[in-house]
Coordinates of C-alpha atoms and ligand atoms in Angstrom, one line a residue:
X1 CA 0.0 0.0 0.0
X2 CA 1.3 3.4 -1.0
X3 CA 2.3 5.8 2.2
X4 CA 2.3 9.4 0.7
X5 CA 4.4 11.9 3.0
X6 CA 6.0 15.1 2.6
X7 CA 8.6 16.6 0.2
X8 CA 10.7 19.0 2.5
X9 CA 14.5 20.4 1.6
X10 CA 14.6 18.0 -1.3
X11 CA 13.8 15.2 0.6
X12 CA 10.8 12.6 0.8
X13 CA 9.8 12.4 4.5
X14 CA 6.2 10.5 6.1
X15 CA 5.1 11.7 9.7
X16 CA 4.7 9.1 12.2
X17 CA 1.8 10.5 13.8
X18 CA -2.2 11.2 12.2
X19 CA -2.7 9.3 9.0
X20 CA -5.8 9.5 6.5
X21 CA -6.7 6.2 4.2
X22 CA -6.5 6.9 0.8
X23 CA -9.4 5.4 -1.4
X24 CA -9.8 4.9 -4.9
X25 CA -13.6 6.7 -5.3
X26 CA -14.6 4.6 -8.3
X27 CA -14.4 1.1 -6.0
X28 CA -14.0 2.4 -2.6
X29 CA -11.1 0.3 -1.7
X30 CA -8.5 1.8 -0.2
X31 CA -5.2 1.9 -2.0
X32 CA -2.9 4.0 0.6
X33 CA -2.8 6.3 3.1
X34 CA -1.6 10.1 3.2
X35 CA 0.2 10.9 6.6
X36 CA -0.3 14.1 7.8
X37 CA 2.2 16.9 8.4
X38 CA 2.5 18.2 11.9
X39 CA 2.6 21.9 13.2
X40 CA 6.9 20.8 13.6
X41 CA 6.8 19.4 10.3
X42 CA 5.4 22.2 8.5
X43 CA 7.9 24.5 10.5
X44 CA 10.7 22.4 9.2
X45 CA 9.4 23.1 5.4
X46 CA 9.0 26.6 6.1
X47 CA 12.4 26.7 7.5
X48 CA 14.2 24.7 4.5
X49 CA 11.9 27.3 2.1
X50 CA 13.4 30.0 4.2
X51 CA 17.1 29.3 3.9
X52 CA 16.9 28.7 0.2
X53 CA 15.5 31.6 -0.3
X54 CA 18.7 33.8 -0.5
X55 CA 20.5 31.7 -2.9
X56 CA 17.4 31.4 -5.4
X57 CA 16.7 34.9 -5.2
X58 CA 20.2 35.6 -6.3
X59 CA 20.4 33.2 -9.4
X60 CA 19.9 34.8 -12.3
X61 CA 16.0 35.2 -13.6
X62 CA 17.0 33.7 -17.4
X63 CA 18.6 30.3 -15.0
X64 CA 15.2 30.4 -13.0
X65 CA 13.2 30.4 -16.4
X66 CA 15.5 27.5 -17.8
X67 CA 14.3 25.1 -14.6
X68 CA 11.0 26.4 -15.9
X69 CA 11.3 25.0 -19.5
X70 CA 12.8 21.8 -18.3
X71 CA 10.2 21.4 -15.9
X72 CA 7.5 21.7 -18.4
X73 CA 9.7 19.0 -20.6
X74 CA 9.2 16.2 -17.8
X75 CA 5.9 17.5 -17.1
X76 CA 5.0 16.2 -20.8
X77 CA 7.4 13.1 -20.6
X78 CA 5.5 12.0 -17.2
X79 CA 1.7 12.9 -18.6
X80 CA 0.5 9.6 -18.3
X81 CA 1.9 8.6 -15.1
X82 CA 0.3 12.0 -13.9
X83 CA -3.0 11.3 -14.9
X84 CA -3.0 7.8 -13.7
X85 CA -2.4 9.1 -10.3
X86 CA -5.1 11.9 -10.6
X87 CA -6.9 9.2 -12.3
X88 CA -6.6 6.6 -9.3
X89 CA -7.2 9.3 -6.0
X90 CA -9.7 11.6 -8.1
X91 CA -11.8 9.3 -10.1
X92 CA -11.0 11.5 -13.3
X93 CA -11.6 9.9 -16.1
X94 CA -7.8 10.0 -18.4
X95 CA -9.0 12.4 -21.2
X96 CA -10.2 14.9 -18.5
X97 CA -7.0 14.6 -16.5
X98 CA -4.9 14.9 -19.5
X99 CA -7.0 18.2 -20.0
X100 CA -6.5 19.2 -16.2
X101 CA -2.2 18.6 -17.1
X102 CA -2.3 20.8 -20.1
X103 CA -3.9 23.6 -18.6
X104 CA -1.4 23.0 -15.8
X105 CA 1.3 23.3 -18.1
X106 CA 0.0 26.8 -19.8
X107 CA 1.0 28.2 -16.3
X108 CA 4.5 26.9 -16.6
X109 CA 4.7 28.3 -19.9
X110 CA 4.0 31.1 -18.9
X111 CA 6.5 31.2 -15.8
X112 CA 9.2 30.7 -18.5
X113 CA 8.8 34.5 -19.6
X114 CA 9.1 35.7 -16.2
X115 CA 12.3 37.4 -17.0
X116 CA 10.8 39.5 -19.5
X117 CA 7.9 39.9 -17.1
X118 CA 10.1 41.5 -14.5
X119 CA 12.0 44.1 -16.0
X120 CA 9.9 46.9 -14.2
X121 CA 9.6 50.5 -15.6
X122 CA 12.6 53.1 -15.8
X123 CA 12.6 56.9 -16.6
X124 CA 15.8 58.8 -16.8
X125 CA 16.1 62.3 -16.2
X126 CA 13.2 62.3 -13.6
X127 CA 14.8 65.6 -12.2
X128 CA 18.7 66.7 -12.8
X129 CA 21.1 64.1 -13.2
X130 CA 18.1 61.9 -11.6
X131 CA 16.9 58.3 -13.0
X132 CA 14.3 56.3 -11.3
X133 CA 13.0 53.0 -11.7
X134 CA 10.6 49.8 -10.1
X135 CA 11.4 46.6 -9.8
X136 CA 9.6 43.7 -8.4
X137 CA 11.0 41.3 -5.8
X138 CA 10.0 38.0 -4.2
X139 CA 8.6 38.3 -1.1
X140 CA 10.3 35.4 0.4
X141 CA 8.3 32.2 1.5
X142 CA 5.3 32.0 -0.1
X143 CA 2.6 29.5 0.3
X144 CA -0.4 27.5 -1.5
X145 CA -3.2 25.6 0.2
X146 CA -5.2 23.6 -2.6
X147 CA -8.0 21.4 -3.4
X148 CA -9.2 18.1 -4.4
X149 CA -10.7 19.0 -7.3
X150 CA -7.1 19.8 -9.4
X151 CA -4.8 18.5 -7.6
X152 CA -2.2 19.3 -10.6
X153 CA -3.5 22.3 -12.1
X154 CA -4.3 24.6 -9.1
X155 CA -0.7 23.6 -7.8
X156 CA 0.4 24.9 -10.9
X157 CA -1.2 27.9 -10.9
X158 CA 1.0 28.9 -7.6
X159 CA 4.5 27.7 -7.7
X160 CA 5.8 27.8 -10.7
X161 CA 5.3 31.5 -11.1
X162 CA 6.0 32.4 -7.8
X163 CA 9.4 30.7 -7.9
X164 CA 10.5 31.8 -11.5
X165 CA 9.7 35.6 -9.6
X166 CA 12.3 34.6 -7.0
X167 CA 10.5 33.1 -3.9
X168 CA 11.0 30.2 -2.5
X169 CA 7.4 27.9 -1.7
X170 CA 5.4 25.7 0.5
X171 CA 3.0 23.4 -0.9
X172 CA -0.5 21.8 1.0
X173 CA -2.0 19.9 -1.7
X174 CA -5.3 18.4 -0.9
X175 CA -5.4 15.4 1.6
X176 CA -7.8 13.5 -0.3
X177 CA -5.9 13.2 -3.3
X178 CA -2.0 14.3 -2.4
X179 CA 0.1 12.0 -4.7
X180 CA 0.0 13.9 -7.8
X181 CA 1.1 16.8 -6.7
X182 CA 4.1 15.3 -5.2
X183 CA 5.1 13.4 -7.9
X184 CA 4.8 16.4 -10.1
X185 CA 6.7 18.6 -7.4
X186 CA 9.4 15.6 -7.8
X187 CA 9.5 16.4 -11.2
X188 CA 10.5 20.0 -10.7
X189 CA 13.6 18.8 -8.7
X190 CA 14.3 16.1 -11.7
X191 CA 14.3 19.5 -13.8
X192 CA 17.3 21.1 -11.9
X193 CA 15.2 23.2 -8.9
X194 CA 17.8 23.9 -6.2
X195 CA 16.4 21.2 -2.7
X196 CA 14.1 23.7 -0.4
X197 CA 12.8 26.1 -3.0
X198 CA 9.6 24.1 -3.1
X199 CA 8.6 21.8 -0.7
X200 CA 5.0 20.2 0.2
X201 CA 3.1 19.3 2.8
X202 CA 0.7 16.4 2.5
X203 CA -1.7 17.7 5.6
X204 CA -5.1 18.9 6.9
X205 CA -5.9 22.1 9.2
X206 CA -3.1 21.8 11.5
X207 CA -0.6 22.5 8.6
X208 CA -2.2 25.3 7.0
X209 CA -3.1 27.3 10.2
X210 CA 0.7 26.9 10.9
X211 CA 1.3 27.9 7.5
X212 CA -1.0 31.3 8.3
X213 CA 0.7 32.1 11.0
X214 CA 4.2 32.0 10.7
X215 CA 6.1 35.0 10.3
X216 CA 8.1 33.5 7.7
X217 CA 5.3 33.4 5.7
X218 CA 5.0 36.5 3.6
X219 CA 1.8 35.4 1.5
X220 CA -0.9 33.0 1.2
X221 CA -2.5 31.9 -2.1
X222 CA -5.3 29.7 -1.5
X223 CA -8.0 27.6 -3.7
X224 CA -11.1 25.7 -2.0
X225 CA -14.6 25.9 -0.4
X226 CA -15.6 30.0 0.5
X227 CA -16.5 28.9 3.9
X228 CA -12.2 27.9 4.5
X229 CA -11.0 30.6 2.1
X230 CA -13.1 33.4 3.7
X231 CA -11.2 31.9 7.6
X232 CA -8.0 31.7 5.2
X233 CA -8.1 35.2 4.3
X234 CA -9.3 36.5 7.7
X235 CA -6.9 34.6 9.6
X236 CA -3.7 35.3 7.3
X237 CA -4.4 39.2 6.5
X238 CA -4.6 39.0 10.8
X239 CA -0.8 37.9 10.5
X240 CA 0.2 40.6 8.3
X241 CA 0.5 38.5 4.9
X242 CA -0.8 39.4 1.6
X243 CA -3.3 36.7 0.8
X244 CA -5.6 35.7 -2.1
X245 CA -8.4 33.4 -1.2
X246 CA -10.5 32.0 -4.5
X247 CA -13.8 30.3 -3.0
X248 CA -16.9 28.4 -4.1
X249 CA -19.2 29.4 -7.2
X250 CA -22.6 28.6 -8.5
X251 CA -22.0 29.6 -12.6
X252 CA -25.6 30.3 -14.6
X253 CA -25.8 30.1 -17.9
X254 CA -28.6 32.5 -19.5
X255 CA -30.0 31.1 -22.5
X256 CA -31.6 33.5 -24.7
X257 CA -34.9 32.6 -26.7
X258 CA -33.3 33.7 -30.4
X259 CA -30.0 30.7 -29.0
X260 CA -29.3 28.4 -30.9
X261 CA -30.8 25.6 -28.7
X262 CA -28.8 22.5 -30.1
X263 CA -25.4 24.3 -29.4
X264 CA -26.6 25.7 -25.9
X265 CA -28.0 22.1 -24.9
X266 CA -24.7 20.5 -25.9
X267 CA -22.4 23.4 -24.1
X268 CA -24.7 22.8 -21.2
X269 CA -23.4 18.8 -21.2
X270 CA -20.1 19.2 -20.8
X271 CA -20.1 22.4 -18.6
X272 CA -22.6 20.5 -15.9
X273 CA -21.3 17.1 -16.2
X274 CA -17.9 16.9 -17.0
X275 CA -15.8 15.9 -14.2
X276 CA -19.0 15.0 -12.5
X277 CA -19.8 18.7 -12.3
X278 CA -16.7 19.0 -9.6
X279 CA -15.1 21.9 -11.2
X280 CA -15.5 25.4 -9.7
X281 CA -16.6 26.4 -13.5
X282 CA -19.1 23.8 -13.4
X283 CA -22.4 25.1 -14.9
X284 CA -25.0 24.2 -12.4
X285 CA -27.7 26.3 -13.3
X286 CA -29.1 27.3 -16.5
X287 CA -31.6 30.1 -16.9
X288 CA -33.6 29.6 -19.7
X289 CA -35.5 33.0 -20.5
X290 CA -39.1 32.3 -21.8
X291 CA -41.0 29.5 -21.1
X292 CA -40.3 27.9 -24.8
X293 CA -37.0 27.9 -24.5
X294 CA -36.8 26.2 -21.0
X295 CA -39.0 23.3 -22.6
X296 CA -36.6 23.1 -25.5
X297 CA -33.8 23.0 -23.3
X298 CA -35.3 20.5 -20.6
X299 CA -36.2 18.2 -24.0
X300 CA -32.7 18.3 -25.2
X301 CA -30.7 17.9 -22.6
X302 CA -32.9 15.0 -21.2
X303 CA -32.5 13.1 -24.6
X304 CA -28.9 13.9 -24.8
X305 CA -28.8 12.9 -21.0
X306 CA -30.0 9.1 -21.6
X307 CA -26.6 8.3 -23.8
X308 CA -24.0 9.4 -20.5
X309 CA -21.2 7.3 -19.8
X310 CA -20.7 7.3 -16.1
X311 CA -18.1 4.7 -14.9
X312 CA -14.5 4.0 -13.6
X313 CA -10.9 5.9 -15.2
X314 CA -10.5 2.4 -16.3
X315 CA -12.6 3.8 -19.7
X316 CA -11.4 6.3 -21.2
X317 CA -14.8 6.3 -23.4
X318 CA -16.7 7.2 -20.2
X319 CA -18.2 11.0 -19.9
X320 CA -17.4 11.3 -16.2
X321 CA -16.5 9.4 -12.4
X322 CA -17.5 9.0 -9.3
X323 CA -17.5 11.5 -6.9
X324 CA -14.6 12.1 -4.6
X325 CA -15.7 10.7 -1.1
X326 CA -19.2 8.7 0.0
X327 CA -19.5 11.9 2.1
X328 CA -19.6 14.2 -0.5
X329 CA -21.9 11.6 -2.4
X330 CA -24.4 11.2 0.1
X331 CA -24.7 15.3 0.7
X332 CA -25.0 15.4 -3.6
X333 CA -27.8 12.8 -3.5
X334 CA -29.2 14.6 0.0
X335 CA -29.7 18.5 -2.0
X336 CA -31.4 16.6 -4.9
X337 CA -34.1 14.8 -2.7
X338 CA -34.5 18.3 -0.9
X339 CA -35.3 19.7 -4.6
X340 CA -37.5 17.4 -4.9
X341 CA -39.5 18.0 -1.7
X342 CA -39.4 21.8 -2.2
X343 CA -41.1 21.3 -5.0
X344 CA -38.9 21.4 -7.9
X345 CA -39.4 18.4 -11.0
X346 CA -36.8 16.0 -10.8
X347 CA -36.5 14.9 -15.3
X348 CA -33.4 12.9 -15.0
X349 CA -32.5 11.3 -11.6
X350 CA -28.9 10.1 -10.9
X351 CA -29.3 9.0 -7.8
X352 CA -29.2 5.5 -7.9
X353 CA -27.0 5.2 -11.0
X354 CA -26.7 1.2 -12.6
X355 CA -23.6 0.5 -12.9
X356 CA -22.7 -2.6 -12.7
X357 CA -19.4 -4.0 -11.6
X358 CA -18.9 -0.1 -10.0
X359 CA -21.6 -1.1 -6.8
X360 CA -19.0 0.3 -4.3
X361 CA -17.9 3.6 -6.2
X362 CA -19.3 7.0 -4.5
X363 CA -21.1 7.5 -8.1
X364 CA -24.1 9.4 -9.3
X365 CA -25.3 9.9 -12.1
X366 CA -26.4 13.0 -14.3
X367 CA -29.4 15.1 -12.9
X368 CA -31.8 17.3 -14.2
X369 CA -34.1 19.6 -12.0
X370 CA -36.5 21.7 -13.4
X371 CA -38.6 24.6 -12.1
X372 CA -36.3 25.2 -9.6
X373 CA -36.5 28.5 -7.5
X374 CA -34.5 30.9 -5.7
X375 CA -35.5 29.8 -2.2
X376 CA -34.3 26.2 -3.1
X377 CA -31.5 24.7 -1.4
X378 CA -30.2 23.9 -4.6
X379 CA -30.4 27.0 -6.1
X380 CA -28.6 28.5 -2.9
X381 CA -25.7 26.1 -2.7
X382 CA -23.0 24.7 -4.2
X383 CA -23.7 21.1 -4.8
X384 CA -20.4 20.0 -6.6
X385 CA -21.9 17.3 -8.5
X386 CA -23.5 16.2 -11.9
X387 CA -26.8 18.4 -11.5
X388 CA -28.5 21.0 -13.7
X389 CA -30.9 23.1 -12.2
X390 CA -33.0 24.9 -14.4
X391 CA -34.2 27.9 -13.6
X392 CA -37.1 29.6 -15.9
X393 CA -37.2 33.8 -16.3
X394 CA -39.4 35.9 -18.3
X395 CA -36.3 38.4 -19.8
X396 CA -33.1 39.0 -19.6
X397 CA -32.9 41.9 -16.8
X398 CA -34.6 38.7 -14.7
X399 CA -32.1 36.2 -15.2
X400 CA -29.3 38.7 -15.0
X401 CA -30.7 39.4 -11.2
X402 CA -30.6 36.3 -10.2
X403 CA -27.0 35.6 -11.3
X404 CA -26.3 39.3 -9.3
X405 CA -28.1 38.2 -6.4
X406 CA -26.4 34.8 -6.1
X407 CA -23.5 35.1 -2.9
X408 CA -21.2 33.7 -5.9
X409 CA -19.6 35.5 -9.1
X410 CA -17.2 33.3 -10.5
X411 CA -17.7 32.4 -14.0
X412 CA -21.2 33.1 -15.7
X413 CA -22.1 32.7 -20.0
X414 CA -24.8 34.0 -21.5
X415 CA -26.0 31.8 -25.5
X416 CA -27.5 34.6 -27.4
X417 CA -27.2 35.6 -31.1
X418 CA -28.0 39.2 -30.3
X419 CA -24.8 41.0 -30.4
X420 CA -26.2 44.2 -28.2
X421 CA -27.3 41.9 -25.5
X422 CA -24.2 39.8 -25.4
X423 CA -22.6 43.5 -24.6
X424 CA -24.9 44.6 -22.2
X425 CA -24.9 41.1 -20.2
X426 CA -21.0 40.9 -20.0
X427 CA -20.7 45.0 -19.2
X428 CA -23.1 44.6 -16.1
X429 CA -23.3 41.2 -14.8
X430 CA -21.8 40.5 -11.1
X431 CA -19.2 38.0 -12.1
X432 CA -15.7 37.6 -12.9
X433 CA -15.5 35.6 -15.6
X434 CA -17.7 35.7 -18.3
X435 CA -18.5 33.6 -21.6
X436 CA -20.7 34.5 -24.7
X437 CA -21.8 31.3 -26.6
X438 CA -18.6 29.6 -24.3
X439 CA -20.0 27.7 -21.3
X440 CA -16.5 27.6 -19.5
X441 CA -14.7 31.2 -19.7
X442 CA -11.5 29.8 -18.1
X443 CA -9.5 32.5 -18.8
X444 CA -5.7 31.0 -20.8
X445 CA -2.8 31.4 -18.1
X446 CA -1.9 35.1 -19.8
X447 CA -5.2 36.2 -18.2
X448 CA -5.5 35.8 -14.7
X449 CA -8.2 33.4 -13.0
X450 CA -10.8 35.0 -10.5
X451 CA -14.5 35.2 -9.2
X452 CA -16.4 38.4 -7.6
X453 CA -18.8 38.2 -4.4
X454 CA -17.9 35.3 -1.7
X455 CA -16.0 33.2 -5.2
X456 CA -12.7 35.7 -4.0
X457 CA -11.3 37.1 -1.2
X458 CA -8.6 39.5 -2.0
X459 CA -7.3 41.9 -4.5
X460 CA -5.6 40.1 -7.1
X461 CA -7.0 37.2 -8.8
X462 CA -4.7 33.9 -9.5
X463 CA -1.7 33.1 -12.1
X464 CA -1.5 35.5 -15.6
X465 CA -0.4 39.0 -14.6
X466 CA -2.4 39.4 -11.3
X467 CA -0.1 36.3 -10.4
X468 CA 3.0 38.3 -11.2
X469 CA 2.1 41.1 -8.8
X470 CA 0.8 39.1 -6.5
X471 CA 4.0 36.7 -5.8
X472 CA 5.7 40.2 -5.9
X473 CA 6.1 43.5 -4.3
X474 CA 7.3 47.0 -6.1
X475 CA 10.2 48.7 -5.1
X476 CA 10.9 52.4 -6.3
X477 CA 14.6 53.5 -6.7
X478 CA 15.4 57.1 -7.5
X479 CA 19.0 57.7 -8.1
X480 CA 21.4 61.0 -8.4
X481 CA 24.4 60.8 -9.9
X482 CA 25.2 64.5 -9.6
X483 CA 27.5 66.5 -12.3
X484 CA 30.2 68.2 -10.7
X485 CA 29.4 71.4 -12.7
X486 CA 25.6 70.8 -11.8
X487 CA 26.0 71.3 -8.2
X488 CA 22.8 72.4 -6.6
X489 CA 22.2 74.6 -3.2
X490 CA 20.2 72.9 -0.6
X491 CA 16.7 73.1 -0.9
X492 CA 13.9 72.4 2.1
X493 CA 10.3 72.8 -0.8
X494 CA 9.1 69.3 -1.4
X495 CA 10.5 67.7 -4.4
Ligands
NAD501 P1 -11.9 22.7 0.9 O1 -12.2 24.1 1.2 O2 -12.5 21.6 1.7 O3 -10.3 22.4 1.0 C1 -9.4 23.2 0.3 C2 -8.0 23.2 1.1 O4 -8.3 23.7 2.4 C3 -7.5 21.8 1.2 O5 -6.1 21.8 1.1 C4 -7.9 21.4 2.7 O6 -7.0 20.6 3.3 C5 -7.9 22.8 3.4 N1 -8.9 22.9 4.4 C6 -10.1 22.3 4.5 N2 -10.7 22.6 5.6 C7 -9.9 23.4 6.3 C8 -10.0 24.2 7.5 N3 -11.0 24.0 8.3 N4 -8.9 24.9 7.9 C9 -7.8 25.0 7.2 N5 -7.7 24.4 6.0 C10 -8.7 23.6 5.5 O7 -12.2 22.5 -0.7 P2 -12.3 21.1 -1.5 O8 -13.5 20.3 -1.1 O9 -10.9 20.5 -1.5 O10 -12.5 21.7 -3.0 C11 -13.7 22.1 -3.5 C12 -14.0 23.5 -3.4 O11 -13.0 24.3 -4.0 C13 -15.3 23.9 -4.1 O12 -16.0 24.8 -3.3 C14 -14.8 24.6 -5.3 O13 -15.7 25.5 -5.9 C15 -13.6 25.3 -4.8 N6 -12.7 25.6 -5.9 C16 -12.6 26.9 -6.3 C17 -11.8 27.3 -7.3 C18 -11.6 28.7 -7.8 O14 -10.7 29.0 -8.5 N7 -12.5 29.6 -7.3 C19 -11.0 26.3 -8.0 C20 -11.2 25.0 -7.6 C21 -12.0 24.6 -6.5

């Protein structure tokens, strides 16, 4: 049975105290167990983060980017062996996790042009003889807490960046699904990363409150639920660091009566089912405006709905997995039958999905709730699962209230083939990401990724160029060199 541990100073290192098992969600067997960092243990990464940190914010930017590139190298010779970790602690099936991996990569990419990135502003002859100039600098030691839901990408949002800027990093990848990121965290070192610039914490709360609390620490990035990143953000601005906390979501997609219905419907099936609907960008309500368009909608998507593949990573021809614990199952299955006694119709139930030879997998299957309502405790929540709600508004002003009066604004897309509403929608909508005729506006890694409302706490949203000035801090530098023949009298006015 694998024993996942820790990666600190270069070195793999397991704890001898708590320990969590490790199940494979599409049987429910267990296949190892995670052993979780102590408050010591995660001092001793911060410490081995801290002393490299003079030495790796010394080397040269264009040697830093060249770790990069050779990083992204093994990423792509190790893809498969990747995925079939993400595959086995996940449930993804391989074609999403391969999709999870090269989205990951676009972030390393990206960290490879961090020299050119960095090279601040100048102006000469600010005043006499005066130049002046900002630069950014690392901060120092940096970390990222992550979650379950991608356990390679989200790492890879952080790190990679924050180290080719000069920091050095500490790593808490999810407990539920650790490996991954350790193995791919292996594979930085296998590219040339000096031992102790990133290190990783395989843990639960007790690492990251010590992570939010050390002084060491000069920032926080952190992905998860809202209720953790809003105690997160709270707790680490407390301390004094610079934080970014990206939370929960509840995305709506608006669909317009003049849509094209067929593309909408199969946008819709991919956006709410894919990766079991597990994916912060998940579309888990659609808003259909007019009541001909909702039964369109509810038609198409519960014919296209009957030919799902649900099953085990072993099929790469499958649609989507099992859910990540029977915990998380049993609250998925618990909001639909509270849909249902609210009032809502259930069209397709995936609650008791047949699948045979997968009895013991944390599985359901594709759902679709109509006539659901604003005071529903699936409208209000974030279920995390493979359900469509479907919501029915008489205009667009209507829907667009209800995505503005949702406590979540991360992604939203509106299907339309009216150019002048596309334009008012994505000017005034409360969200932070926004797709027209697109069902998942994840924003490519030269953007930056973030949410409005309770989806972000913070200032700066993740990776792209909010990443860049988030993993560092300005410094201004005005300089006199004065002429000899220039030589001023003093002067007590303000400059
Ligand atoms: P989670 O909040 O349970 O866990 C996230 C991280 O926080 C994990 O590393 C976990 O160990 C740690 N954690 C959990 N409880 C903690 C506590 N009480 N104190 C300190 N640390 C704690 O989230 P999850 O279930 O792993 O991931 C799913 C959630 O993440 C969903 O809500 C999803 O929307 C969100 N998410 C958001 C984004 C985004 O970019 N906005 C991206 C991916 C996932």
């Amino acid at each position: 049975m694998n024993t996942i541990g820790h990666l600190i100073g270069g070195k793999t290192v397991t704890s001898s105290g708590r320990v969590l098992p490790l199940n494979n969600p599409a049987t429910g067997c267990q296949e190892g167990i995670v052993t979780l960092a102590s408050a010591s243990e995660t001092r001793d990464a911060i410490a081995a983060a801290a002393a490299a940190f003079p030495a790796w914010r010394a080397t040269p930017q264009s040697k830093r980017a060249q770790v990069m590139f050779r990083f992204k190298a093994e990423l792509e010779k190790h893809a498969d062996e990747i995925c079939q970790l993400v595959s086995r602690e996940h449930g993804k099936i391989p074609h999403d996790a391969a999709g999870e991996l090269v989205r990951g990569i676009e972030n390393v990419e990206y960290a490879c042009f961090a020299p050119e990135l960095l090279k601040g502003e100048f102006s000469k002859n600010v005043g006499p003889d005066i130049d002046s100039w900002s630069e950014f600098q690392p901060l120092g030691v940096v970390a990222g807490i992550t979650p379950f839901n991608f356990p390679v990408m989200v790492p890879l949002w952080m790190y990679p960046l924050a180290i080719a800027c000069g920091n050095t990093f500490v790593l808490k990848p999810s407990e539920r699904d650790p490996s991954a990121a350790i193995f791919v965290a292996q594979l930085a070192h296998d590219a040339g990363l000096p031992d102790g610039v990133l290190n990783v914490v395989s843990g639960d709360k007790e690492a990251v409150d010590v992570l939010l609390t050390d002084p060491e620490v000069q920032a926080v990035s952190f992905v998860g639920s809202t209720p953790v990143a809003e105690a997160v953000y709270t707790t680490a601005t407390h301390h004094g660091k610079r934080c970014q906390a990206l939370g929960g979501a509840k995305n709506h997609a608006i669909v317009m009566p003049d849509a094209d219905i067929e593309n909408a419907v199969q946008s819709m099936m991919g956006a709410a089912f894919g990766s079991s609907g597990e994916r912060c960008m998940s579309i888990s309500v659609v808003v259909a405006v007019g009541q001909e368009t909702a039964d369109s909608l509810v038609e198409g998507l519960k014919s296209e709905m009957a030919s799902l593949k649900i099953g085990s990573a072993e099929n790469d021809a499958n649609d989507f997995g099992p859910l990540i614990t029977a915990e998380h199952r049993d609250r998925v299955v618990n909001l639909i039958s509270s849909a249902e006694s609210e009032g809502a119709e259930l069209i397709v139930d995936g609650r008791s999905p047949k699948l045979p030879g997968n009895e013991t997998g944390y599985f359901v299957g594709g759902t679709l709730i109509d006539q659901v309502t604003q005071d529903m405790a699936c409208y209000q929540q974030e279920i995390f699962g493979p359900v469509l709600c479907v919501v029915r508004a008489h205009n667009l002003d209507e829907a667009m209230q209800l995505v503005d009066d949702h406590e979540y604004g991360n992604g939203t897309c509106l299907f339309t083939r009216d150019g002048e509403a596309a334009r008012y929608f994505s000017d005034n909508i409360k969200a932070g990401m926004v797709g027209i005729n697109i069902p998942l506006p994840v924003p490519v890694a030269y953007h930056s990724f973030g949410g409005w409302k309770r989806s972000l706490f913070g200032d700066l949203s993740a990776y792209g160029p909010d990443g860049l000035r988030f993993y560092t801090r300005r410094k201004t530098i005005t300089q006199r060199w004065p002429s000899a023949y220039l030589r001023e009298s003093s002067s007590f006015s303000f400059p």
